Coordinates of C-alpha atoms and ligand atoms in Angstrom, one line a residue:
X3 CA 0.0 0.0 0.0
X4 CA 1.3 3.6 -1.0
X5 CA -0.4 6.7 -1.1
X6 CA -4.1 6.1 -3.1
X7 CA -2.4 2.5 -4.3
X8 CA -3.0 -0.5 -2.9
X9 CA -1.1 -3.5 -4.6
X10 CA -2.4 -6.9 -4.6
X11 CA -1.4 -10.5 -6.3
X12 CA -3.6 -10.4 -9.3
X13 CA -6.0 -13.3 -10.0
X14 CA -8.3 -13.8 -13.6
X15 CA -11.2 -13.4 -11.0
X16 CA -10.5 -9.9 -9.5
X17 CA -9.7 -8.7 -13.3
X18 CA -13.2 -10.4 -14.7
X19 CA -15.0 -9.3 -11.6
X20 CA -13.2 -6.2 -10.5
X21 CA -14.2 -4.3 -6.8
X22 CA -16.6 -1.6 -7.5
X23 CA -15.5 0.2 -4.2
X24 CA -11.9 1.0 -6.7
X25 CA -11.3 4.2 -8.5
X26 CA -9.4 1.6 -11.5
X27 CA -7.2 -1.1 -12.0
X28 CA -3.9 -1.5 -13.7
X29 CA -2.2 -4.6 -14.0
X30 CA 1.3 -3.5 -13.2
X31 CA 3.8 -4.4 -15.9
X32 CA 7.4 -3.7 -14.5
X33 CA 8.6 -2.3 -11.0
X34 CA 12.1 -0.8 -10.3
X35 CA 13.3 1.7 -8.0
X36 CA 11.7 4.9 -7.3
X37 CA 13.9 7.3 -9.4
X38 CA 14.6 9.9 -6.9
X39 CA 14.5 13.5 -7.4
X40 CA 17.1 13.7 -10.2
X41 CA 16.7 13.7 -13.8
X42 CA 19.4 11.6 -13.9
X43 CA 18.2 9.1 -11.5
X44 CA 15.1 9.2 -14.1
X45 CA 17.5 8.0 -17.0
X46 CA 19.0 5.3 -14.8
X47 CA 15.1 4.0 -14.0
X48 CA 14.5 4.0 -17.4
X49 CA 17.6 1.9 -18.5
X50 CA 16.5 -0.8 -15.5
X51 CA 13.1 -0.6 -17.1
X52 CA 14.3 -1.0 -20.8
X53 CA 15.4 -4.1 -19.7
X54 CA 12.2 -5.4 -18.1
X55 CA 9.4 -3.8 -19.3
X56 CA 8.2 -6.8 -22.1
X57 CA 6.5 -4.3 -25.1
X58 CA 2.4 -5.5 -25.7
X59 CA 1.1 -5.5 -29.1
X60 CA -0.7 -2.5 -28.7
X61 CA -3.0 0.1 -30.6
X62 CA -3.0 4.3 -29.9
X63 CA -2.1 4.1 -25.9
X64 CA -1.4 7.4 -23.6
X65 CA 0.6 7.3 -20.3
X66 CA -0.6 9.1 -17.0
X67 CA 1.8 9.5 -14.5
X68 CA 1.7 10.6 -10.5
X69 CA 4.8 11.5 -8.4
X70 CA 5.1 11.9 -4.9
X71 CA 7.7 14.6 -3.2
X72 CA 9.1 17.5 -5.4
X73 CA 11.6 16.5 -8.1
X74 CA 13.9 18.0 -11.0
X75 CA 11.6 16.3 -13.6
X76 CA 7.9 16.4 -14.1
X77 CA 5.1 14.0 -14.6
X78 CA 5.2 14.4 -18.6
X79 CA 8.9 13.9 -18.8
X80 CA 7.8 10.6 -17.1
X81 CA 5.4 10.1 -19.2
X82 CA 7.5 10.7 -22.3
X83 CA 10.3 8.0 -21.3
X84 CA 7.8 5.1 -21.2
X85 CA 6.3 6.1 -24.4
X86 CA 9.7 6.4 -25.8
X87 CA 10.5 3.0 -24.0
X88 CA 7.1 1.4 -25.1
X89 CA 7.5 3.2 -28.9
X90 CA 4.3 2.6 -31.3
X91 CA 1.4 4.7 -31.1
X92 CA 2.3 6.5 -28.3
X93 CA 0.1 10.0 -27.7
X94 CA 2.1 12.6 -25.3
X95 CA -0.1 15.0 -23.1
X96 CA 2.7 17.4 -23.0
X97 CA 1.0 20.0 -25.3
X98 CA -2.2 19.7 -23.7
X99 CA -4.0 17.3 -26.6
X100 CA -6.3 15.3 -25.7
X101 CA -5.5 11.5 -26.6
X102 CA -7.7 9.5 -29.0
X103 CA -10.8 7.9 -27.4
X104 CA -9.9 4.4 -28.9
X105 CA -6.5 3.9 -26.8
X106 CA -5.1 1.6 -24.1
X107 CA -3.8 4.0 -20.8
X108 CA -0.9 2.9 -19.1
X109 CA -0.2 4.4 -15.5
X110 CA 3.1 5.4 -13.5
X111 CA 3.4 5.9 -10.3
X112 CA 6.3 7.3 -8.6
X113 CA 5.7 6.5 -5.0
X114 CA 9.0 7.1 -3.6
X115 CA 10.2 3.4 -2.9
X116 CA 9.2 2.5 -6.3
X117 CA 8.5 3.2 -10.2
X118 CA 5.4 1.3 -11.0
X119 CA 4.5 1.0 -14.2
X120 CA 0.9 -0.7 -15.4
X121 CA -1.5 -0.7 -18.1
X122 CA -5.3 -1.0 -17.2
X123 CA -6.7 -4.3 -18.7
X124 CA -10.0 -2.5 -19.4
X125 CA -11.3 0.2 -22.4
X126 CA -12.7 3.1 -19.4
X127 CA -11.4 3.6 -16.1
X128 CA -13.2 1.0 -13.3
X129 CA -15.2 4.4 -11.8
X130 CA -17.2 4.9 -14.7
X131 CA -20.4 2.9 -14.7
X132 CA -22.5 1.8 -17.8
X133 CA -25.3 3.0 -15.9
X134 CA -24.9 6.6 -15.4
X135 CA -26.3 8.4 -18.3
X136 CA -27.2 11.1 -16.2
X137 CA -26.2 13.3 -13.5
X138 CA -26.9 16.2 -11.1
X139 CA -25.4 18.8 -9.0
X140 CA -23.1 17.0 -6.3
X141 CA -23.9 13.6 -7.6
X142 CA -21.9 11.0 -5.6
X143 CA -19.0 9.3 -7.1
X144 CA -20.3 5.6 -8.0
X145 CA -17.1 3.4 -5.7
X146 CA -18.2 5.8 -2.6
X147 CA -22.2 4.4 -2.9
X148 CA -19.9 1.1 -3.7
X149 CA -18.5 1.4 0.1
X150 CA -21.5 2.6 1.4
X151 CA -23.6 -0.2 -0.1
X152 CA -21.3 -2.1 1.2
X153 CA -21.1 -1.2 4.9
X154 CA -24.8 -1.3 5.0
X155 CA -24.5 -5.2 5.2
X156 CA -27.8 -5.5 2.2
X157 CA -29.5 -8.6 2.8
X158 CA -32.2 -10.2 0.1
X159 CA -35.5 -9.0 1.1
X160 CA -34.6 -5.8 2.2
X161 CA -36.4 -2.5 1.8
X162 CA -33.4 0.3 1.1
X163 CA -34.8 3.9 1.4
X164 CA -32.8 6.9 -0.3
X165 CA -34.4 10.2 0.8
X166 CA -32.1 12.9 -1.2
X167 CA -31.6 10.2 -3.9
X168 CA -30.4 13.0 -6.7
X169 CA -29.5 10.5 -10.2
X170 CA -30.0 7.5 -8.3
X171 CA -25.9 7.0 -7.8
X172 CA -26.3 5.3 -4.0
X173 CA -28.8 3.1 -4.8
X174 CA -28.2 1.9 -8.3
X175 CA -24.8 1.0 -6.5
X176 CA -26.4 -0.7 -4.2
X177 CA -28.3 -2.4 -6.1
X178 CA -25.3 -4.2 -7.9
X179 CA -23.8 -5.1 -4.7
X180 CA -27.2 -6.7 -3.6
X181 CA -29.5 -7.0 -6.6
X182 CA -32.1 -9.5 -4.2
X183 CA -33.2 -6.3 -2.0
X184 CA -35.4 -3.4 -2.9
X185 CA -34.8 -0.1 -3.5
X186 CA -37.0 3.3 -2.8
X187 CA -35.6 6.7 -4.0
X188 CA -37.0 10.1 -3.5
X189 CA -36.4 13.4 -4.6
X190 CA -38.1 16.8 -3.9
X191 CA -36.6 17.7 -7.6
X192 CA -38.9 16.0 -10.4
X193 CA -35.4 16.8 -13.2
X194 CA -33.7 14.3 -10.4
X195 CA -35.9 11.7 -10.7
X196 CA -35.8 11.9 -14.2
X197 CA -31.9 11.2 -14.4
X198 CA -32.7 8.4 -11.6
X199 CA -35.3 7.0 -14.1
X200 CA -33.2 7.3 -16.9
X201 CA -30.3 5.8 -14.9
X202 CA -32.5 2.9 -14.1
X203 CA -34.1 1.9 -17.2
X204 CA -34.4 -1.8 -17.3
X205 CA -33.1 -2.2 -13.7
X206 CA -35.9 -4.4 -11.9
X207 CA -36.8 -3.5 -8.0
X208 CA -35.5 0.2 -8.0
X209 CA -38.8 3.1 -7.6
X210 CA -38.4 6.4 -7.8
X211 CA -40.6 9.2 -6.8
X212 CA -40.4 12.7 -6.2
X213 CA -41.2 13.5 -2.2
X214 CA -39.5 15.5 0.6
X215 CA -37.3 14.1 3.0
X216 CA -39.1 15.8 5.6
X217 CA -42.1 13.8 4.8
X218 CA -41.0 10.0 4.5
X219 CA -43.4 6.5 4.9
X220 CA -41.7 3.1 6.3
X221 CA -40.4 1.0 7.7
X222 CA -37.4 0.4 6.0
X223 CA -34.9 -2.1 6.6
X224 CA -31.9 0.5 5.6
X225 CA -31.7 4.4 5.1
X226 CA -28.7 4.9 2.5
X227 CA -28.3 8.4 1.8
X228 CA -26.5 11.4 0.7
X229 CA -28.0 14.8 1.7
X230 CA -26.6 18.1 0.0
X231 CA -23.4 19.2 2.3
X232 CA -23.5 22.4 1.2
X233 CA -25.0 25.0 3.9
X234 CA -26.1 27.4 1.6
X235 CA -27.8 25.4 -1.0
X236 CA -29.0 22.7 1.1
X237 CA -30.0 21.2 4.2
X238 CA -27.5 23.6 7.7
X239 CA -29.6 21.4 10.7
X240 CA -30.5 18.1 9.9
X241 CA -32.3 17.2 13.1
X242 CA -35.6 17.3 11.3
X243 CA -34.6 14.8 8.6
X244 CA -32.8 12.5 11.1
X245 CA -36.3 12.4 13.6
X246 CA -38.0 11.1 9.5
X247 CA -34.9 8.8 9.5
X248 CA -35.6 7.2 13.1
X249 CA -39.6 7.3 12.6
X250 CA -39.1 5.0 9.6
X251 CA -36.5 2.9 10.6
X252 CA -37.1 -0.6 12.0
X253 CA -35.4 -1.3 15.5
X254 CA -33.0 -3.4 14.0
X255 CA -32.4 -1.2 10.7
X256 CA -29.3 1.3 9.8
X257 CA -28.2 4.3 8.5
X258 CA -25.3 5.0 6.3
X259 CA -25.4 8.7 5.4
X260 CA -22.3 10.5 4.0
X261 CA -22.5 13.7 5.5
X262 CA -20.1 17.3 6.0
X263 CA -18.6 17.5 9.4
X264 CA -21.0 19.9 11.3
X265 CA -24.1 17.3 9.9
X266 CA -22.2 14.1 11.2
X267 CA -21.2 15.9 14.5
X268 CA -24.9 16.4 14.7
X269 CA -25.7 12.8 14.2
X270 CA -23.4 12.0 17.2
X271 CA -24.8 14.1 19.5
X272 CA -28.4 13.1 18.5
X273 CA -29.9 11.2 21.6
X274 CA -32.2 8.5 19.0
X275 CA -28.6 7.7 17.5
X276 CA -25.8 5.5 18.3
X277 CA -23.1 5.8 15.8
X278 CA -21.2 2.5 14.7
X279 CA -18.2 3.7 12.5
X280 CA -17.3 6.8 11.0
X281 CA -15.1 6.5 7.8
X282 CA -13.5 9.7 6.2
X283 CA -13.5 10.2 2.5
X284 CA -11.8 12.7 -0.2
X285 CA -14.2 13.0 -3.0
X286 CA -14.2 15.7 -5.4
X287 CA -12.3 18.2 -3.5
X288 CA -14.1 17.9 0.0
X289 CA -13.6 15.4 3.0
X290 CA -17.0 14.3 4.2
X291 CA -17.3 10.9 6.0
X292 CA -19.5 7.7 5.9
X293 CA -21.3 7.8 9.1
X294 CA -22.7 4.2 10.1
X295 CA -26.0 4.7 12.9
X296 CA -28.3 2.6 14.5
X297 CA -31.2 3.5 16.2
X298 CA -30.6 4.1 19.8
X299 CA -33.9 2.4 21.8
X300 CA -36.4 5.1 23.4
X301 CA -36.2 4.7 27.1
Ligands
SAM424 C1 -26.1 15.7 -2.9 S1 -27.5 15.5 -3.9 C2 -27.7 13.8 -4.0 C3 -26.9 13.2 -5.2 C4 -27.1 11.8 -5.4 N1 -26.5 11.0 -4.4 C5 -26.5 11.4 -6.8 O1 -25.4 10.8 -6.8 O2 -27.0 11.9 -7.8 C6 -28.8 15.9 -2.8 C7 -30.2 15.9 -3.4 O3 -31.1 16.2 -2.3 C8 -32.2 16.8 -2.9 N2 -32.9 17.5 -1.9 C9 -32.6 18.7 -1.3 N3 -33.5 19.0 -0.3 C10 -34.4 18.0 -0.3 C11 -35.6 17.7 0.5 N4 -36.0 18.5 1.4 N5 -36.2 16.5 0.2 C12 -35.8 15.7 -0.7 N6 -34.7 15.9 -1.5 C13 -34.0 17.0 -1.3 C14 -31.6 17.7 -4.1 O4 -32.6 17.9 -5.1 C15 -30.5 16.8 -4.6 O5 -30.9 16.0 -5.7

């Protein structure tokens, strides 16, 4: 594990049935030493590589590279070596052009112990999802719903409520990871449950209707939700939605919200609530976290 990298043994299984909680997967090609902060150390890397790397039969590719620490070289002069290493079709970002759409993308990471270099067995990174034809302001990235899907513990038979369910990202998500439960999204925007409908189409057990969170009809088994974080557009006090979110839980339900700091502080402190795990999360420029709640019993 490195920074964002986890490395694993490969198996055909994880490539033909990849994790949906993972941003993308490369299958890593060659590994030598981290090159150091010299562009010299760079030429040396590449001269270990040129001797390992083993060239693919490949179409138009690009490479993408990420470096940790500051160095005398930057990301496109790493980027360049491997395509002069790998030869062929190779399309440098250097000037800003935008590689063709039909291309393979190899990766490089520099992560300071090592100079990882992998091409992704697949035509679009992992995080992009057949499904999503639409979207809508501070829709949720698809592997977070993944990991919250996932730490609601879905069982078949289960009724999965969504109250601020935007494009339908948490529980069409959810809905891969457990396709035996059921799934109930509202929205007080009708354009929302349009791009959840459209999202949907052809996806069995998922209903969508527009309704206000403040206003919800259970029980349900599991609340999975994202309210908007944002103060000023959206919802500052959330202690009216999370008395709807108690009201139509069952005893034994939970509630995995992803929620800004000052909403998941208020879910702590909330006397129906007893928080089971709190996971923080960088997604698109802001650090909210996974809250995981269980009713509290009244007294
Ligand atoms: C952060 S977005 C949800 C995005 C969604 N997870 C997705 O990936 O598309 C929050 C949603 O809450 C909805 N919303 C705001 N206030 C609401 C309310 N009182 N009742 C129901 N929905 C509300 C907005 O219309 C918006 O679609």
């Amino acid at each position: 594990m490195s920074r964002r990298q986890l490395v694993v043994d490969a198996t055909t299984e994880l490539i033909a049935a990849p994790p949906r909680l993972a941003d993308d997967l490369f299958v890593v090609r060659a590994a030598v030493g981290d090159p150091g902060h010299l562009k010299a150390g760079l030429a040396s890397a590449g001269a270990a590589l040129r001797r390992v790397l083993m060239v693919p039969r490949q179409g138009a590719y690009a490479v993408t590279a990420s470096l940790d620490g500051s160095r005398n070289f930057n990301r496109y002069d790493v980027e360049d070596l491997i395509g002069t290493l790998l030869g062929g079709a190779y399309h440098s970002r250097r000037d800003g052009s935008t590689p063709p759409a039909e291309r393979s993308e190899w990766r490089v990471v520099l992560d300071g112990k090592t100079m990882w270099v992998a091409l992704r067995p697949y035509d679009v990174p992992l995080h992009r999802r057949a499904w999503r034809q639409r979207t809508v302001v501070g829709s949720l990235h698809p592997p977070v719903a993944a990991a919250m899907a996932r730490l609601a513990g879905l069982a078949a038979g289960q009724l999965v409520l969504d109250p601020f369910c935007g494009a339908g990202t948490v529980l069409l998500e959810a809905h891969a990871v457990q396709p035996r439960a059921a799934y109930l999204g509202s929205d007080l925007s009708s354009a929302a449950i349009t791009a959840a409908q459209v999202n949907s189409a052809g996806t069995a057990d998922v209903r969508w209707r527009v309704g206000d969170a403040a206003r919800l009809s259970g029980p349900v088994d599991r609340i999975l939700t994202n309210p908007p974080w944002d103060v000023r557009i959206g919802i500052g006090d959330l202690t009216p939605y999370q008395r709807q979110w108690r009201r139509v839980l069952r005893p034994d339900g939970l509630l995995v919200a992803i929620l800004n700091h000052a909403q998941a502080a208020q879910l702590a402190t909330a006397p129906g609530w007893r928080v089971r795990g709190v996971y923080d999360v960088a997604v698109a420029g802001r650090h909210p976290r996974i809250v995981v709640a269980a009713r509290r019993p009244a007294r």
